[in-house]
Coordinates of C-alpha atoms in Angstrom, one line a residue:
M1 CA 17.7 -3.2 -19.7
S2 CA 18.1 -0.4 -21.8
R3 CA 15.8 2.5 -20.2
E4 CA 15.4 3.8 -16.9
T5 CA 13.0 3.3 -13.9
T6 CA 12.2 5.7 -11.1
F7 CA 10.4 4.7 -8.5
I8 CA 9.1 5.5 -4.7
H9 CA 10.0 3.6 -1.8
L10 CA 8.0 4.4 1.0
T11 CA 8.9 2.5 4.5
D12 CA 6.9 2.9 8.0
L13 CA 3.8 4.3 7.5
H14 CA 2.7 3.3 10.5
V15 CA -0.8 5.2 9.9
G16 CA -3.5 4.7 13.5
T17 CA -6.2 5.8 14.4
P18 CA -7.0 8.7 17.0
D19 CA -7.4 6.7 20.0
D20 CA -3.5 4.8 20.0
D21 CA -1.5 6.0 22.5
H22 CA 1.2 5.1 20.3
L23 CA 1.8 6.9 18.5
Y24 CA 4.4 9.9 18.7
S25 CA 3.0 11.3 16.0
D26 CA 0.6 12.2 13.0
T27 CA 1.7 10.0 10.6
T28 CA -1.2 10.5 8.9
E29 CA -0.8 14.3 7.9
T30 CA 2.9 13.0 7.2
L31 CA 1.9 10.7 4.7
R32 CA -1.1 13.1 2.8
Q33 CA 2.0 15.8 3.1
I34 CA 5.0 13.1 1.6
L35 CA 2.6 11.9 -1.0
A36 CA 2.2 15.7 -1.9
L37 CA 5.4 15.9 -3.1
V38 CA 6.0 12.5 -4.7
A39 CA 2.8 13.9 -6.6
T40 CA 5.3 16.6 -8.4
V41 CA 8.4 14.3 -8.9
T42 CA 9.7 14.4 -12.5
P43 CA 10.0 12.2 -14.3
K44 CA 6.5 10.6 -13.4
P45 CA 7.7 7.3 -11.2
E46 CA 6.9 3.5 -12.5
F47 CA 5.5 2.2 -9.3
V48 CA 5.0 2.8 -5.7
V49 CA 7.1 0.9 -2.9
A50 CA 5.8 0.2 0.8
S51 CA 7.4 -1.9 2.9
G52 CA 6.5 -2.7 6.3
D53 CA 4.9 -0.7 9.4
L54 CA 2.2 -0.3 7.0
T55 CA -0.2 0.0 10.8
N56 CA 0.5 1.2 14.5
R57 CA -1.5 -1.5 15.4
G58 CA -2.6 -4.1 12.4
D59 CA -5.8 -3.7 13.4
A60 CA -7.9 -3.9 10.0
E61 CA -9.6 -0.9 10.4
S62 CA -5.6 1.1 10.0
F63 CA -5.4 -0.7 6.8
R64 CA -9.3 0.2 5.9
K65 CA -7.2 3.8 6.7
L66 CA -4.3 3.2 4.7
R67 CA -6.5 1.8 1.4
D68 CA -8.5 5.4 1.5
I69 CA -5.3 7.1 1.9
M70 CA -3.3 5.6 -1.1
A71 CA -6.6 4.9 -3.6
D72 CA -5.0 8.2 -5.3
I73 CA -1.6 6.5 -6.4
D74 CA -2.5 5.9 -9.6
V75 CA 0.7 3.6 -10.5
P76 CA 0.8 0.5 -8.6
V77 CA 2.3 0.2 -5.1
I78 CA 4.2 -3.1 -4.5
Y79 CA 3.0 -4.0 0.0
A80 CA 5.6 -5.7 2.1
L81 CA 4.2 -6.5 5.9
G82 CA 5.9 -5.4 8.9
N83 CA 6.2 -6.3 12.6
H84 CA 3.9 -3.4 14.0
D85 CA 1.5 -5.1 11.0
T86 CA -1.3 -7.9 11.5
R87 CA -1.2 -10.5 8.3
T88 CA -5.2 -11.0 9.4
G89 CA -5.7 -7.5 9.6
F90 CA -4.1 -6.1 6.1
Y91 CA -6.2 -8.9 4.1
E92 CA -9.2 -8.0 6.0
G93 CA -8.7 -4.2 5.2
M94 CA -6.8 -4.0 2.4
E95 CA -9.8 -6.3 0.8
I96 CA -7.6 -8.5 -0.8
A97 CA -8.7 -12.9 -1.0
A98 CA -5.8 -14.8 1.6
D99 CA -6.9 -19.2 2.1
D100 CA -5.3 -18.6 5.3
P101 CA -5.3 -14.6 6.9
D102 CA -2.2 -15.9 9.1
A103 CA 0.2 -17.0 5.6
P104 CA 2.8 -14.8 4.9
Y105 CA 2.1 -12.2 2.2
D106 CA 4.7 -13.0 -0.5
H107 CA 4.2 -11.7 -3.8
D108 CA 5.8 -11.1 -7.0
R109 CA 4.8 -8.5 -10.0
V110 CA 6.6 -7.7 -12.8
V111 CA 6.5 -3.5 -13.4
G112 CA 9.1 -1.7 -15.7
N113 CA 10.5 -4.4 -16.7
I114 CA 11.6 -4.6 -12.9
H115 CA 11.0 -8.3 -11.0
I116 CA 9.4 -7.0 -7.3
V117 CA 9.8 -9.3 -5.4
T118 CA 8.0 -9.1 -2.0
I119 CA 9.0 -11.2 1.2
D120 CA 7.0 -10.5 4.3
S121 CA 9.8 -11.0 7.4
S122 CA 6.9 -10.3 10.1
T123 CA 6.9 -12.8 12.9
P124 CA 3.8 -12.2 15.2
G125 CA 4.8 -11.7 18.7
L126 CA 8.3 -10.7 17.7
I127 CA 10.2 -7.0 16.9
G128 CA 12.9 -9.0 15.0
G129 CA 12.3 -10.5 11.1
T130 CA 12.5 -14.3 9.7
I131 CA 12.0 -16.4 6.9
D132 CA 11.1 -19.7 7.1
P133 CA 12.0 -22.9 5.0
A134 CA 9.0 -22.7 2.8
Q135 CA 9.3 -18.8 2.1
F136 CA 12.9 -19.4 1.5
E137 CA 11.1 -22.5 -1.8
W138 CA 9.0 -19.5 -2.5
L139 CA 11.2 -17.1 -3.1
E140 CA 13.3 -19.5 -5.2
R141 CA 10.8 -20.7 -7.5
T142 CA 9.9 -17.0 -7.9
L143 CA 13.5 -15.4 -8.7
D144 CA 14.2 -18.3 -10.9
S145 CA 10.9 -17.4 -12.6
H146 CA 11.5 -14.6 -15.0
P147 CA 15.5 -14.8 -14.9
D148 CA 16.0 -12.6 -17.7
L149 CA 14.4 -9.6 -15.0
P150 CA 16.8 -7.2 -13.4
K151 CA 14.9 -7.9 -9.7
L152 CA 14.2 -6.1 -6.6
I153 CA 13.8 -6.9 -3.6
V154 CA 11.2 -5.6 -0.9
V155 CA 11.5 -6.9 2.4
H156 CA 10.8 -4.9 6.0
H157 CA 13.6 -6.1 8.1
P158 CA 17.0 -5.4 6.9
P159 CA 19.3 -8.8 7.0
A160 CA 22.0 -8.6 8.9
L161 CA 25.1 -6.9 7.4
G162 CA 27.9 -9.0 9.6
E163 CA 29.2 -12.0 9.2
E164 CA 28.8 -13.3 12.9
P165 CA 25.1 -12.8 15.2
D166 CA 25.0 -8.1 16.1
V167 CA 23.5 -9.0 19.5
T168 CA 20.6 -5.9 18.0
H169 CA 19.6 -8.9 16.4
W170 CA 16.3 -7.2 16.3
R171 CA 17.0 -5.4 13.8
T172 CA 17.3 -7.4 11.3
I173 CA 16.8 -11.0 9.4
H174 CA 17.8 -13.5 12.4
F175 CA 21.5 -13.8 10.9
P176 CA 21.1 -17.9 9.7
Q177 CA 18.2 -17.6 7.3
S178 CA 20.5 -13.9 6.2
Q179 CA 23.2 -15.5 5.4
R180 CA 20.8 -18.0 3.4
L181 CA 19.3 -15.6 1.6
A182 CA 22.4 -13.7 0.8
E183 CA 23.9 -17.8 -0.6
L184 CA 20.1 -18.0 -2.5
L185 CA 20.6 -14.3 -4.2
K186 CA 23.9 -14.7 -5.7
G187 CA 24.3 -14.0 -9.3
R188 CA 20.3 -13.5 -9.6
N189 CA 21.1 -9.9 -10.9
I190 CA 19.6 -8.8 -8.0
V191 CA 19.2 -5.2 -8.2
G192 CA 18.7 -3.6 -4.5
I193 CA 16.3 -4.6 -1.8
L194 CA 14.3 -2.2 -0.2
S195 CA 13.6 -2.5 3.8
G196 CA 13.4 0.5 7.1
H197 CA 12.2 -0.8 10.4
I198 CA 15.3 1.0 11.8
H199 CA 13.4 4.2 10.9
H200 CA 17.2 5.3 9.7
D201 CA 18.4 6.8 6.6
R202 CA 21.4 4.2 4.4
V203 CA 22.7 2.0 2.4
S204 CA 24.7 -0.8 2.7
V205 CA 26.2 -3.3 0.1
W206 CA 25.7 -6.6 1.2
H207 CA 27.5 -8.6 -1.0
G208 CA 26.7 -6.6 -3.9
I209 CA 24.0 -6.1 -3.2
P210 CA 22.4 -2.8 -2.1
V211 CA 20.8 -2.7 0.6
V212 CA 18.6 0.5 1.3
D213 CA 16.4 1.4 4.4
G214 CA 14.2 4.3 4.8
M215 CA 13.7 6.2 7.5
G216 CA 9.8 6.1 7.4
H217 CA 7.0 8.6 8.4
H218 CA 7.0 8.0 12.3
A219 CA 10.4 8.6 14.1
A220 CA 13.7 8.6 13.4
T221 CA 16.3 6.7 14.8
D222 CA 18.7 9.0 17.0
I223 CA 22.5 7.1 15.7
L224 CA 23.9 9.6 18.0
R225 CA 22.7 7.0 20.8
T226 CA 23.9 3.7 21.3
D227 CA 22.8 3.2 24.9
V228 CA 19.6 3.9 24.5
L229 CA 17.2 3.7 21.2
R230 CA 16.3 7.4 21.5
M231 CA 13.7 8.2 18.7
V232 CA 13.0 11.9 17.6
R233 CA 10.8 13.6 15.2
G234 CA 11.9 13.5 11.7
A235 CA 10.4 11.2 7.6
S236 CA 12.0 10.8 4.4
F237 CA 10.7 8.9 1.3
G238 CA 13.2 8.1 -1.1
I239 CA 13.0 8.6 -4.9
G240 CA 14.5 5.3 -6.6
T241 CA 16.2 4.9 -10.4
I242 CA 17.3 2.0 -11.9
R243 CA 19.0 1.9 -14.7
P244 CA 21.3 -0.5 -16.3
S245 CA 24.5 0.5 -14.9
G246 CA 22.5 -0.2 -11.2
L247 CA 20.8 1.4 -9.0
T248 CA 20.3 5.1 -6.8
M249 CA 18.5 6.4 -4.4
A250 CA 17.8 9.9 -3.5
F251 CA 16.5 10.9 0.2
V252 CA 14.1 13.6 0.4
P253 CA 13.8 14.7 4.2
L254 CA 11.3 16.7 5.8
P255 CA 11.8 19.2 7.5
S256 CA 12.2 18.6 11.7
D257 CA 14.0 20.2 14.5
R258 CA 14.9 16.6 16.0
A259 CA 13.0 17.3 19.2
E260 CA 12.7 14.0 21.6
L261 CA 10.2 12.0 20.7
N262 CA 10.3 9.2 23.3
I263 CA 13.3 6.5 24.5
Y264 CA 13.6 2.5 24.2
S265 CA 16.1 0.3 26.4
L266 CA 18.1 -1.8 24.2
K267 CA 17.7 -5.0 27.4
M268 CA 13.7 -4.7 26.3
L269 CA 14.2 -4.8 22.9
L270 CA 17.0 -7.3 23.3
E271 CA 14.2 -9.8 25.1
R272 CA 11.3 -9.0 22.8
A273 CA 13.9 -9.0 19.8
T274 CA 14.6 -13.2 20.9
P275 CA 14.6 -15.2 17.4
V276 CA 12.3 -18.4 17.0
A277 CA 12.6 -20.9 14.9
A278 CA 12.7 -20.2 11.5
E279 CA 15.7 -22.6 10.5

């Protein structure tokens, strides 16, 4: 790779309908503000990644609304699904043909000399992420299909970063699958992993791979509180640059007074995030 590639990272758009009483901010207006800013980015981005929780309820109507808002973007948009999305709602609302409406939305695309590989880590009914054996088989074949190109992985849930399971496993891909993913990605020229889900901007180096989590557009996690999940007003998006030397990410936050929007009990989250069989 001998040139720079610029892209945009959106995540946790949480687009909803006016009757959704579980939206704590005007995500449609936030998305419009962010897209207006994206239109000013120079050099012009070559693609846009939207890494999951595209909608708040996963219904087809919300996906149709998202499709209409994004219609004016004249570069490829790479979508991943998150725990708030549903596969059936996505396929219907985005008008994407699917032989099986319950099948994971795993796909890949080459844009700007970058091989973008998207994995569906959503698990119906659960907050945390999983990757099943068939998806790992697909991923291995797909990574091998363009061995000469640098690869960008898009997956809503970030991998588990530690060397043993974390008590807040609802924040990540199930730990055993995170370990399997690390082994599979080793030595395959992965320039980065783009994720969301945790609702705050964070960059980690995981087995030598940059993992970029975006705050998203719905609410921001107050990372100063660890006894509860406290959500405050906040939104941002990322501008990425891929060079021969690697990945750079810059974050563009929207102005915020960090007003409290909601508080969740960790006990409730842990109960809802219990991993399922996907070993």
